[in-house]
Short mmCIF file of C-alpha atoms in Angstrom, two decimals:
data_model
loop_
_atom_site.label_atom_id
_atom_site.label_comp_id
_atom_site.label_asym_id
_atom_site.label_seq_id
_atom_site.Cartn_x
_atom_site.Cartn_y
_atom_site.Cartn_z
CA MET A 23 0.16 0.20 -0.55
CA MET A 24 1.45 3.25 -1.02
CA GLN A 25 1.84 5.87 2.53
CA GLN A 26 -0.27 8.83 2.31
CA LYS A 27 0.51 12.40 2.07
CA LEU A 28 -1.20 15.40 3.16
CA LEU A 29 -2.50 17.17 -0.11
CA ILE A 30 -3.24 20.79 -1.23
CA PHE A 31 -4.97 21.63 -3.95
CA GLY A 32 -6.68 25.42 -4.01
CA LEU A 33 -5.75 29.37 -4.74
CA ASN A 34 -5.88 32.80 -2.36
CA HIS A 35 -5.78 36.34 -2.81
CA GLN A 36 -2.30 35.62 -3.75
CA SER A 37 -2.39 33.87 -7.10
CA ALA A 38 -6.36 34.89 -7.83
CA PRO A 39 -7.86 38.26 -8.64
CA VAL A 40 -11.87 38.43 -6.51
CA ALA A 41 -13.75 37.64 -9.88
CA ILE A 42 -11.96 34.76 -10.09
CA ARG A 43 -12.34 33.58 -6.16
CA GLU A 44 -16.44 34.20 -5.61
CA ARG A 45 -17.12 31.91 -8.46
CA LEU A 46 -15.31 29.18 -7.22
CA ALA A 47 -16.88 30.56 -3.58
CA TYR A 48 -19.08 27.61 -1.17
CA ALA A 49 -21.60 28.99 1.18
CA GLU A 50 -21.47 27.50 4.73
CA ASN A 51 -24.55 25.34 3.87
CA GLU A 52 -23.14 23.85 0.75
CA ILE A 53 -19.61 22.62 1.92
CA VAL A 54 -20.98 19.03 3.56
CA PRO A 55 -22.96 18.51 0.12
CA ALA A 56 -19.66 19.28 -1.83
CA LEU A 57 -17.55 17.34 0.29
CA LEU A 58 -19.82 14.67 -0.70
CA ARG A 59 -19.59 14.68 -4.21
CA LEU A 60 -15.61 15.75 -4.41
CA ARG A 61 -15.48 12.19 -2.79
CA GLN A 62 -17.25 10.92 -5.43
CA GLN A 63 -15.27 12.30 -8.47
CA ALA A 64 -12.10 12.08 -6.88
CA PRO A 65 -11.46 8.70 -5.75
CA SER A 66 -7.28 9.50 -5.51
CA LEU A 67 -8.41 11.25 -1.56
CA ALA A 68 -9.01 8.94 0.64
CA GLU A 69 -9.43 11.38 2.76
CA VAL A 70 -10.96 15.73 2.65
CA ALA A 71 -11.73 18.68 3.95
CA LEU A 72 -12.87 22.20 1.75
CA LEU A 73 -12.08 25.29 3.01
CA SER A 74 -14.28 28.40 1.67
CA THR A 75 -13.32 31.93 2.86
CA CYS A 76 -13.26 35.09 1.51
CA ASN A 77 -9.89 34.85 -0.26
CA ARG A 78 -9.33 31.12 -0.59
CA VAL A 79 -10.39 28.07 -1.56
CA GLU A 80 -9.05 24.99 -0.69
CA ILE A 81 -9.33 21.35 -1.39
CA ILE A 82 -7.41 19.55 1.95
CA GLY A 83 -7.05 16.16 1.31
CA ALA A 84 -4.77 12.63 1.91
CA GLY A 85 -3.81 10.69 -1.36
CA ALA A 86 -0.99 8.39 -2.38
CA ASP A 87 -1.23 9.67 -6.29
CA SER A 88 -0.80 13.43 -5.43
CA MET A 89 -1.16 14.71 -9.78
CA ARG A 90 -4.04 12.54 -10.56
CA ALA A 91 -6.10 13.54 -7.02
CA ALA A 92 -5.22 17.36 -8.75
CA GLU A 93 -5.96 16.78 -12.19
CA GLU A 94 -9.86 15.30 -9.98
CA SER A 95 -9.76 18.60 -7.45
CA LEU A 96 -9.25 20.45 -10.84
CA LEU A 97 -12.06 19.32 -13.36
CA PHE A 98 -14.02 18.70 -10.16
CA LEU A 99 -14.42 22.68 -9.35
CA ALA A 100 -14.86 23.79 -11.96
CA ASP A 101 -18.11 21.11 -12.69
CA ASP A 102 -19.08 21.88 -9.52
CA ARG A 103 -19.31 25.45 -10.02
CA ALA A 104 -20.10 25.65 -13.59
CA ILE A 105 -16.33 27.98 -14.72
CA ALA A 106 -13.52 26.14 -17.91
CA ALA A 107 -11.11 24.48 -15.82
CA GLU A 108 -8.50 27.03 -17.72
CA THR A 109 -9.81 29.84 -16.54
CA PHE A 110 -8.46 29.06 -12.94
CA ARG A 111 -6.18 26.38 -14.18
CA PRO A 112 -2.78 29.36 -14.11
CA ALA A 113 -3.96 30.38 -10.67
CA LEU A 114 -4.44 26.37 -8.93
CA PHE A 115 -1.21 25.59 -6.16
CA HIS A 116 -0.38 22.13 -5.30
CA LEU A 117 1.00 21.36 -2.68
CA GLU A 118 2.08 17.28 -1.07
CA GLY A 119 4.00 16.65 1.70
CA ARG A 120 5.69 19.26 3.95
CA ALA A 121 5.00 22.01 1.54
CA ALA A 122 1.70 21.25 2.63
CA ALA A 123 1.40 20.52 5.86
CA ARG A 124 3.43 23.79 6.49
CA HIS A 125 0.95 25.79 4.11
CA LEU A 126 -1.97 24.67 6.25
CA PHE A 127 -0.52 25.38 9.95
CA ARG A 128 0.70 29.13 8.25
CA VAL A 129 -3.08 30.17 7.00
CA GLY A 130 -5.24 28.62 10.63
CA ALA A 131 -2.36 30.76 12.34
CA SER A 132 -2.66 33.84 10.27
CA LEU A 133 0.50 34.03 8.28
CA ASP A 134 -0.82 33.90 5.18
CA SER A 135 -4.09 36.20 5.51
CA MET A 136 -4.66 38.67 3.66
CA VAL A 137 -4.26 41.21 6.69
CA VAL A 138 -1.60 38.94 8.77
CA GLY A 139 -3.05 37.67 12.44
CA GLU A 140 -6.73 38.14 11.55
CA PRO A 141 -8.23 36.33 14.45
CA GLN A 142 -11.51 34.90 11.66
CA ILE A 143 -9.36 32.75 10.07
CA LEU A 144 -9.02 29.92 12.38
CA GLY A 145 -12.65 29.72 13.17
CA GLN A 146 -13.05 29.15 9.26
CA VAL A 147 -9.94 26.29 8.92
CA LYS A 148 -12.06 24.83 12.30
CA ALA A 149 -15.62 24.85 11.03
CA ALA A 150 -13.98 23.80 7.77
CA TYR A 151 -12.19 20.29 10.13
CA ALA A 152 -15.77 20.18 11.50
CA GLN A 153 -17.61 20.05 8.31
CA ALA A 154 -15.23 16.86 7.03
CA ALA A 155 -15.94 15.28 9.94
CA GLU A 156 -19.54 15.18 10.03
CA ALA A 157 -19.98 14.47 6.20
CA GLY A 158 -17.22 11.44 6.99
CA THR A 159 -14.65 12.21 4.95
CA ALA A 160 -11.74 12.65 7.37
CA GLY A 161 -9.94 10.31 8.87
CA LEU A 162 -6.75 9.31 10.11
CA VAL A 163 -4.26 11.82 8.63
CA LEU A 164 -6.60 14.99 8.41
CA HIS A 165 -7.84 14.50 12.16
CA ARG A 166 -3.93 15.09 13.00
CA ALA A 167 -3.29 17.77 10.84
CA PHE A 168 -6.17 19.70 11.39
CA HIS A 169 -6.04 19.09 14.84
CA LYS A 170 -1.53 20.37 14.54
CA ALA A 171 -3.40 23.75 12.97
CA PHE A 172 -5.16 24.78 15.84
CA SER A 173 -2.45 23.83 18.36
CA VAL A 174 0.32 25.91 16.25
CA ALA A 175 -2.12 28.54 16.03
CA LYS A 176 -2.72 28.66 19.44
CA HIS A 177 1.18 28.42 20.10
CA VAL A 178 2.29 32.01 17.63
CA ARG A 179 -0.43 34.07 19.33
CA LYS A 180 0.56 32.99 23.08
CA THR A 181 4.04 33.16 21.82
CA THR A 182 4.10 35.86 19.28
CA LEU A 183 2.19 39.91 19.03
CA ILE A 184 1.37 38.31 15.76
CA GLY A 185 -2.23 39.70 17.05
CA HIS A 186 -1.30 43.01 18.87
CA GLY A 187 -2.49 46.00 16.35
CA ALA A 188 -4.08 43.45 13.86
CA VAL A 189 -7.35 44.16 12.42
CA SER A 190 -10.02 42.24 9.96
CA LEU A 191 -11.34 42.53 6.76
CA SER A 192 -14.02 44.25 8.79
CA SER A 193 -11.71 46.33 10.85
CA ALA A 194 -10.21 47.48 7.33
CA ALA A 195 -13.71 48.31 5.98
CA VAL A 196 -14.62 50.98 9.09
CA SER A 197 -10.61 52.06 8.82
CA LEU A 198 -11.47 53.37 5.88
CA ALA A 199 -14.67 54.50 6.11
CA GLY A 200 -12.10 56.48 8.97
CA LYS A 201 -10.01 57.87 5.98
CA ILE A 202 -13.05 58.04 3.67
CA PHE A 203 -14.65 61.37 6.40
CA ASP A 204 -12.79 63.03 8.84
CA THR A 205 -16.30 62.15 11.17
CA LEU A 206 -18.68 60.14 11.06
CA GLY A 207 -20.48 60.61 13.81
CA ASP A 208 -22.86 63.05 11.40
CA LYS A 209 -23.28 60.62 8.35
CA THR A 210 -25.61 56.59 8.09
CA VAL A 211 -24.18 53.93 7.88
CA MET A 212 -26.03 51.09 6.50
CA LEU A 213 -24.63 47.71 6.78
CA MET A 214 -25.95 44.56 4.60
CA GLY A 215 -25.90 41.44 6.90
CA ALA A 216 -26.17 40.06 10.57
CA GLY A 217 -23.03 37.48 11.02
CA ARG A 218 -19.98 37.65 12.17
CA MET A 219 -18.42 39.73 10.18
CA ALA A 220 -21.22 42.44 10.17
CA GLU A 221 -21.24 41.99 13.72
CA LEU A 222 -17.35 43.23 14.01
CA THR A 223 -18.00 46.31 11.57
CA ALA A 224 -20.75 47.33 13.61
CA ARG A 225 -19.15 46.77 16.76
CA SER A 226 -16.33 48.76 15.58
CA LEU A 227 -18.02 51.48 14.20
CA LYS A 228 -20.13 52.33 17.21
CA ARG A 229 -17.13 52.13 18.81
CA LEU A 230 -15.52 55.23 16.52
CA GLY A 231 -18.52 57.49 17.18
CA ILE A 232 -21.56 56.72 14.74
CA GLU A 233 -24.44 57.47 15.23
CA THR A 234 -27.29 56.29 13.32
CA LEU A 235 -26.63 52.72 12.40
CA LEU A 236 -29.53 51.32 9.84
CA ILE A 237 -28.65 47.20 9.90
CA THR A 238 -30.63 44.86 7.04
CA SER A 239 -30.37 40.83 6.90
CA ARG A 240 -32.18 38.42 5.47
CA THR A 241 -33.18 37.09 8.13
CA PHE A 242 -34.68 39.96 10.12
CA ASP A 243 -34.73 38.81 13.56
CA ASN A 244 -30.80 38.82 12.87
CA ALA A 245 -30.70 42.37 12.31
CA VAL A 246 -33.24 43.34 15.53
CA ALA A 247 -31.23 41.35 17.68
CA LEU A 248 -27.90 43.58 16.69
CA ALA A 249 -29.62 47.19 15.92
CA ARG A 250 -30.85 46.18 19.75
CA GLU A 251 -27.90 45.24 21.46
CA LEU A 252 -25.58 48.69 19.19
CA GLY A 253 -28.43 50.87 19.08
CA GLY A 254 -29.03 50.58 15.28
CA THR A 255 -32.37 49.96 14.14
CA ALA A 256 -33.21 47.68 11.53
CA VAL A 257 -34.56 47.39 7.77
CA PRO A 258 -36.28 44.91 6.44
CA TYR A 259 -34.90 43.24 4.06
CA ASP A 260 -36.89 43.12 0.93
CA ASN A 261 -37.89 47.20 1.69
CA PHE A 262 -34.01 47.65 2.18
CA LYS A 263 -33.43 49.88 -0.70
CA PRO A 264 -35.74 52.93 -0.35
CA TYR A 265 -33.01 53.09 2.82
CA LEU A 266 -30.05 54.08 1.06
CA ARG A 267 -30.88 57.88 -0.28
CA MET A 268 -30.29 57.95 3.67
CA ALA A 269 -26.60 56.46 3.76
CA ASP A 270 -24.05 57.89 2.80
CA VAL A 271 -21.61 54.67 3.99
CA VAL A 272 -23.38 51.00 2.81
CA ILE A 273 -20.98 48.41 4.09
CA GLY A 274 -22.40 44.28 2.95
CA SER A 275 -21.48 41.45 3.74
CA LEU A 276 -24.02 38.99 2.59
CA ALA A 277 -23.86 35.73 1.51
CA VAL A 278 -25.12 35.72 -1.97
CA SER A 279 -25.05 34.09 -4.95
CA GLN A 280 -24.90 37.33 -6.80
CA PRO A 281 -25.19 41.41 -6.24
CA VAL A 282 -27.63 42.54 -4.63
CA LEU A 283 -26.58 46.40 -5.69
CA GLY A 284 -26.62 46.84 -9.92
CA PRO A 285 -25.51 50.85 -10.73
CA ALA A 286 -29.70 50.61 -12.55
CA GLU A 287 -31.31 50.88 -9.24
CA PHE A 288 -28.76 52.78 -7.61
CA GLU A 289 -28.28 55.36 -9.86
CA ILE A 290 -32.13 56.61 -9.74
CA ILE A 291 -31.22 56.53 -5.62
CA VAL A 292 -27.70 58.79 -6.10
CA LYS A 293 -29.92 61.38 -7.91
CA GLU A 294 -31.75 61.24 -4.37
CA ARG A 295 -28.99 61.28 -2.43
CA ARG A 296 -28.74 64.92 -4.58
CA TYR A 297 -25.09 63.30 -6.13
CA ARG A 298 -23.52 63.56 -2.75
CA PRO A 299 -20.79 61.15 -2.46
CA THR A 300 -22.06 57.54 -1.21
CA PHE A 301 -18.88 54.81 -0.57
CA LEU A 302 -19.65 51.46 -0.97
CA ILE A 303 -17.95 48.49 0.83
CA ASP A 304 -18.39 45.39 -0.50
CA LEU A 305 -16.87 42.66 2.28
CA GLY A 306 -18.37 39.84 0.31
CA VAL A 307 -17.49 37.17 -1.67
CA PRO A 308 -19.58 36.78 -3.82
CA ARG A 309 -19.88 40.60 -4.09
CA ASN A 310 -22.22 41.84 -3.03
CA PHE A 311 -22.36 44.82 -5.19
CA ASP A 312 -22.27 45.03 -8.91
CA GLU A 313 -18.12 46.11 -10.08
CA ARG A 314 -20.16 48.99 -12.52
CA LEU A 315 -21.62 51.18 -9.44
CA ASN A 316 -17.61 52.35 -10.10
CA SER A 317 -18.56 54.43 -13.16
CA LEU A 318 -21.66 55.92 -11.10
CA GLU A 319 -20.57 59.32 -10.81
CA ASN A 320 -19.92 60.73 -6.58
CA VAL A 321 -20.58 56.94 -6.18
CA TYR A 322 -17.27 55.27 -5.21
CA LEU A 323 -17.23 51.30 -4.62
CA TYR A 324 -14.08 49.09 -2.64
CA ASP A 325 -13.90 46.10 -2.90
CA ILE A 326 -12.05 42.84 -0.85
CA ASP A 327 -8.54 43.45 -2.21
CA ASP A 328 -8.69 46.76 -2.01
CA LEU A 329 -9.34 46.22 1.82
CA GLY A 330 -6.28 44.28 1.35
CA LYS A 331 -4.43 47.57 0.20
CA VAL A 332 -6.32 49.74 3.28
CA ALA A 333 -4.58 46.90 5.54
CA LEU A 334 -1.21 47.66 3.77
CA GLU A 335 -0.47 50.69 6.22
CA SER A 336 -0.42 48.54 9.98
CA ARG A 337 0.85 45.20 7.83
CA ASP A 338 5.31 45.97 9.02
CA GLU A 339 4.89 45.25 13.06
CA ARG A 340 2.26 42.44 12.14
CA GLU A 341 5.09 40.95 9.76
CA ARG A 342 7.84 40.69 12.08
CA GLU A 343 6.06 39.07 14.72
CA ALA A 344 4.77 36.81 11.91
CA LEU A 345 8.93 35.70 10.59
CA ARG A 346 9.57 35.52 14.09
CA ALA A 347 6.39 33.15 14.09
CA GLU A 348 8.22 30.71 10.95
CA PRO A 349 11.03 28.33 13.66
CA LEU A 350 7.61 27.03 15.21
CA ILE A 351 5.45 26.52 11.76
CA GLU A 352 8.84 24.81 10.60
CA LEU A 353 8.97 22.11 14.17
CA GLU A 354 5.62 21.92 13.79
CA VAL A 355 5.98 20.24 10.68
CA ASP A 356 8.98 18.53 11.59
CA SER A 357 6.91 16.49 14.05
CA PHE A 358 3.78 16.43 11.68
CA MET A 359 5.64 14.69 8.95
CA ARG A 360 7.23 12.34 11.21
CA TRP A 361 4.35 11.04 12.56
CA LEU A 362 3.09 10.71 9.08
CA GLU A 363 6.53 8.81 8.06
CA GLY A 364 5.61 6.69 10.70
CA LEU A 365 2.16 5.48 9.61
CA GLU A 366 4.02 3.44 6.66
CA LEU A 367 4.94 1.31 9.95
CA VAL A 368 2.00 0.47 11.42
CA PRO A 369 1.97 -2.68 9.80
CA ALA A 370 5.95 -3.80 10.56
CA ILE A 371 5.24 -2.73 13.57
CA LYS A 372 2.31 -5.01 14.81
CA ASP A 373 4.11 -7.77 12.06
CA ILE A 374 6.88 -8.18 15.51
CA ARG A 375 4.67 -8.06 17.87
CA SER A 376 2.79 -10.48 17.55
CA SER A 377 5.79 -12.20 16.61
CA ILE A 378 7.70 -11.59 19.80
CA GLU A 379 4.40 -12.47 21.52
CA GLN A 380 4.64 -15.62 19.37
CA LEU A 381 7.97 -16.11 20.75
CA ARG A 382 7.31 -15.45 24.58
CA ALA A 383 4.21 -18.32 24.29
CA GLY A 384 5.76 -20.28 22.58
CA GLU A 385 9.26 -20.80 25.32
CA LEU A 386 6.08 -20.84 28.03
CA GLU A 387 4.39 -23.67 26.36
CA ARG A 388 7.45 -25.32 25.82
CA HIS A 389 7.99 -25.32 30.15
CA ARG A 390 4.10 -25.65 30.58
CA ALA A 391 4.87 -29.20 32.49
CA TRP A 392 7.69 -27.48 35.07
CA LEU A 393 5.67 -24.05 35.65
CA ALA A 394 2.40 -26.53 36.32
CA GLY A 395 4.46 -27.28 39.74
CA LEU A 396 5.02 -23.73 40.56
CA ALA A 397 2.02 -22.39 43.16
CA PRO A 398 -0.74 -20.16 41.34
CA GLY A 399 1.19 -16.85 42.31
CA GLU A 400 4.49 -17.74 40.93
CA ARG A 401 3.24 -18.98 37.17
CA ALA A 402 1.01 -15.47 37.11
CA ARG A 403 4.07 -13.69 38.11
CA ILE A 404 6.77 -15.33 35.48
CA GLU A 405 3.68 -13.87 33.05
CA LEU A 406 3.52 -10.72 33.88
CA MET A 407 7.55 -11.24 34.44
CA THR A 408 7.78 -12.43 30.14
CA ARG A 409 5.06 -9.95 29.61
CA SER A 410 7.29 -6.85 30.77
CA LEU A 411 10.21 -7.98 28.72
CA VAL A 412 8.31 -8.10 25.71
CA ASN A 413 6.83 -4.75 26.28
CA LYS A 414 10.78 -2.97 27.20
CA LEU A 415 12.23 -4.50 24.26
CA LEU A 416 9.17 -3.37 21.63
CA HIS A 417 9.68 -0.32 23.65
CA ARG A 418 13.06 0.10 22.27
CA VAL A 419 12.68 -1.24 19.18
CA LEU A 420 10.38 0.74 17.93
CA SER A 421 11.05 4.27 19.56
CA GLY A 422 14.37 3.13 17.34
CA LEU A 423 12.14 3.04 14.46
CA ARG A 424 10.06 6.03 14.76
CA ASP A 425 12.39 8.14 16.28
CA SER A 426 14.96 7.49 13.67
CA GLN A 427 16.40 10.38 12.19
CA ASN A 428 17.15 9.19 8.39
CA ALA A 429 14.31 9.45 6.68
CA ALA A 430 11.50 6.73 5.37
CA ALA A 431 14.61 4.53 4.30
CA GLU A 432 15.94 3.24 7.43
CA ARG A 433 12.46 3.35 8.67
CA ALA A 434 12.08 0.44 6.55
CA TYR A 435 14.70 -1.52 5.60
CA THR A 436 14.89 -1.92 9.75
CA ALA A 437 11.62 -2.09 10.15
CA ALA A 438 11.02 -5.53 6.59
CA VAL A 439 14.72 -6.44 8.22
CA ALA A 440 13.57 -7.21 12.21
CA ARG A 441 9.97 -8.57 10.46
CA ARG A 442 12.24 -11.41 8.91
CA LEU A 443 14.04 -11.98 11.22
CA LEU A 444 11.82 -12.89 13.56
CA CYS A 445 9.82 -14.84 10.60
CA ARG A 446 12.48 -16.56 9.55
CA GLU A 447 12.97 -17.36 13.99
CA LEU A 448 9.60 -18.70 13.75
CA ASN A 449 9.56 -20.56 10.63
CA LEU A 450 7.03 -18.43 9.23
CA ASP A 451 5.77 -16.86 5.70
CA ASP A 452 6.57 -13.15 5.78
CA PRO A 453 3.98 -11.04 5.39
CA ASP A 454 5.75 -9.10 2.06
CA THR A 455 7.41 -11.74 0.37
CA GLY A 456 4.77 -15.14 1.56
CA HIS A 457 7.48 -17.79 1.43
CA ASN A 458 9.24 -18.84 4.49
CA SER A 459 12.18 -16.59 4.67
CA GLU A 460 14.38 -20.32 5.13
CA ASP A 461 14.44 -20.02 1.53
CA GLY A 462 16.24 -17.34 0.75
CA ALA A 463 14.16 -14.94 -0.03
CA PHE A 464 15.16 -13.07 2.48
CA SER A 465 18.89 -12.39 1.45
CA ASP A 466 17.26 -11.80 -2.10
CA ALA A 467 15.05 -9.47 -1.24
CA LEU A 468 18.13 -6.68 0.20
CA ASP A 469 18.70 -5.00 -2.66
CA GLU A 470 22.80 -5.01 -2.62
CA THR A 471 22.88 -1.23 -3.63
CA GLY A 472 20.15 0.36 -1.33
CA GLU A 473 21.70 -1.67 1.95
CA LYS A 474 24.32 0.52 0.74
CA GLU A 475 22.79 3.81 1.09
CA VAL A 476 20.61 2.57 4.60
CA ARG A 477 23.42 1.62 5.86
CA ALA A 478 25.47 5.32 5.05
CA GLY A 479 21.96 7.04 5.96
CA ILE A 480 22.02 4.96 9.55
CA SER A 481 26.20 5.68 10.08
CA MET A 482 25.31 9.43 9.44
CA SER A 483 22.59 9.33 12.16
CA ALA A 484 24.70 7.59 14.66
CA ARG A 485 26.73 10.31 14.09
CA ARG A 486 25.12 13.16 14.89
CA ARG A 487 23.44 11.40 17.28
CA LYS A 488 26.82 11.03 18.86
#
């Protein structure tokens, strides 16, 4: 069986513009059904999760054939989102092994975010894992990888100042609104959406002194609850457009598949406002506002990519802290890769344990007559002693296999030697060859060149340990 590798295929704000990202994005309630379809259409992925945020769409999986899995993932996204594969193929990245683990850990720790240090991404990564668990598409590798990502993120925030002064995209939106006007106290802001990002935006606006806050949401009760808490006014979603003439700033954070505002209808609002400036800040992916609104007189539209540019002004300090976090990431990548590479030893470890246990049981059977003359308590002590001896012997042998500093070759070679020697000792069939080890298969299986390379690696490991 080929070794399972951690694999990531996707695109993000660094590789693709929002015009591409929004066409591939998934709403939260679409993720689990999409995972089930992906599992069917990408059989090379033994495990799979899907991370879809404003800034990234990434398929995180485990499989042995990375190239085939990459092509299956590409074709799945193209088919599932009804977009030609060649439209986004150049923006798609393909990571495996160490690079994939490093990427996942950096994403969870907010080192790969548009706004470095923003706190929302960890919750989004946790949600992606929970959805994969719900869909039944997460297995041993993804369970370990995601939980490692969570602990890495916590460790980075605890040991660095990466969250100090960091702003999320919602905070960047508020910062932009503050730059647009000298004061927000006499301005009216309409917030479209009452989810987590909308809530963070509204709280930040209140801290800047905004007094007139209109909140609309497709779930009116959510708008009412947020408005009551923040001293705003809830507006029914099916009747929000007449209120736009009052708004100096409109912030969109709705989860929609198509823009809710277009140039034709908004041109009427511009005239009703007597061409007073209107600033539209679009936090949505897919976008809430048609990009053609920017062509209207005195209408200024900023989308999520523009917000990333706003955040650059306060980026230097967070970037310095991010550099401090990178060595922490590498240590955890090393730890994860040792664990992942150790999975290939599981069959050998089981065989070795079983073989030694057979030796122990055989020796006790050989001395059964003598043992029968002992008191029950003495027989129990001998049983305990032999089991303890086996466990201690196994611990030393297996620890050496797991902790080997020379990658997979040394471990695989050492495991094969131990397993076949034990099979020969017990006169059993070798689980790899199906032949008895006495018939010469053992010696024939040791390729001379490979043996020399492995022994050289063992020698180097021994020198390092000295």
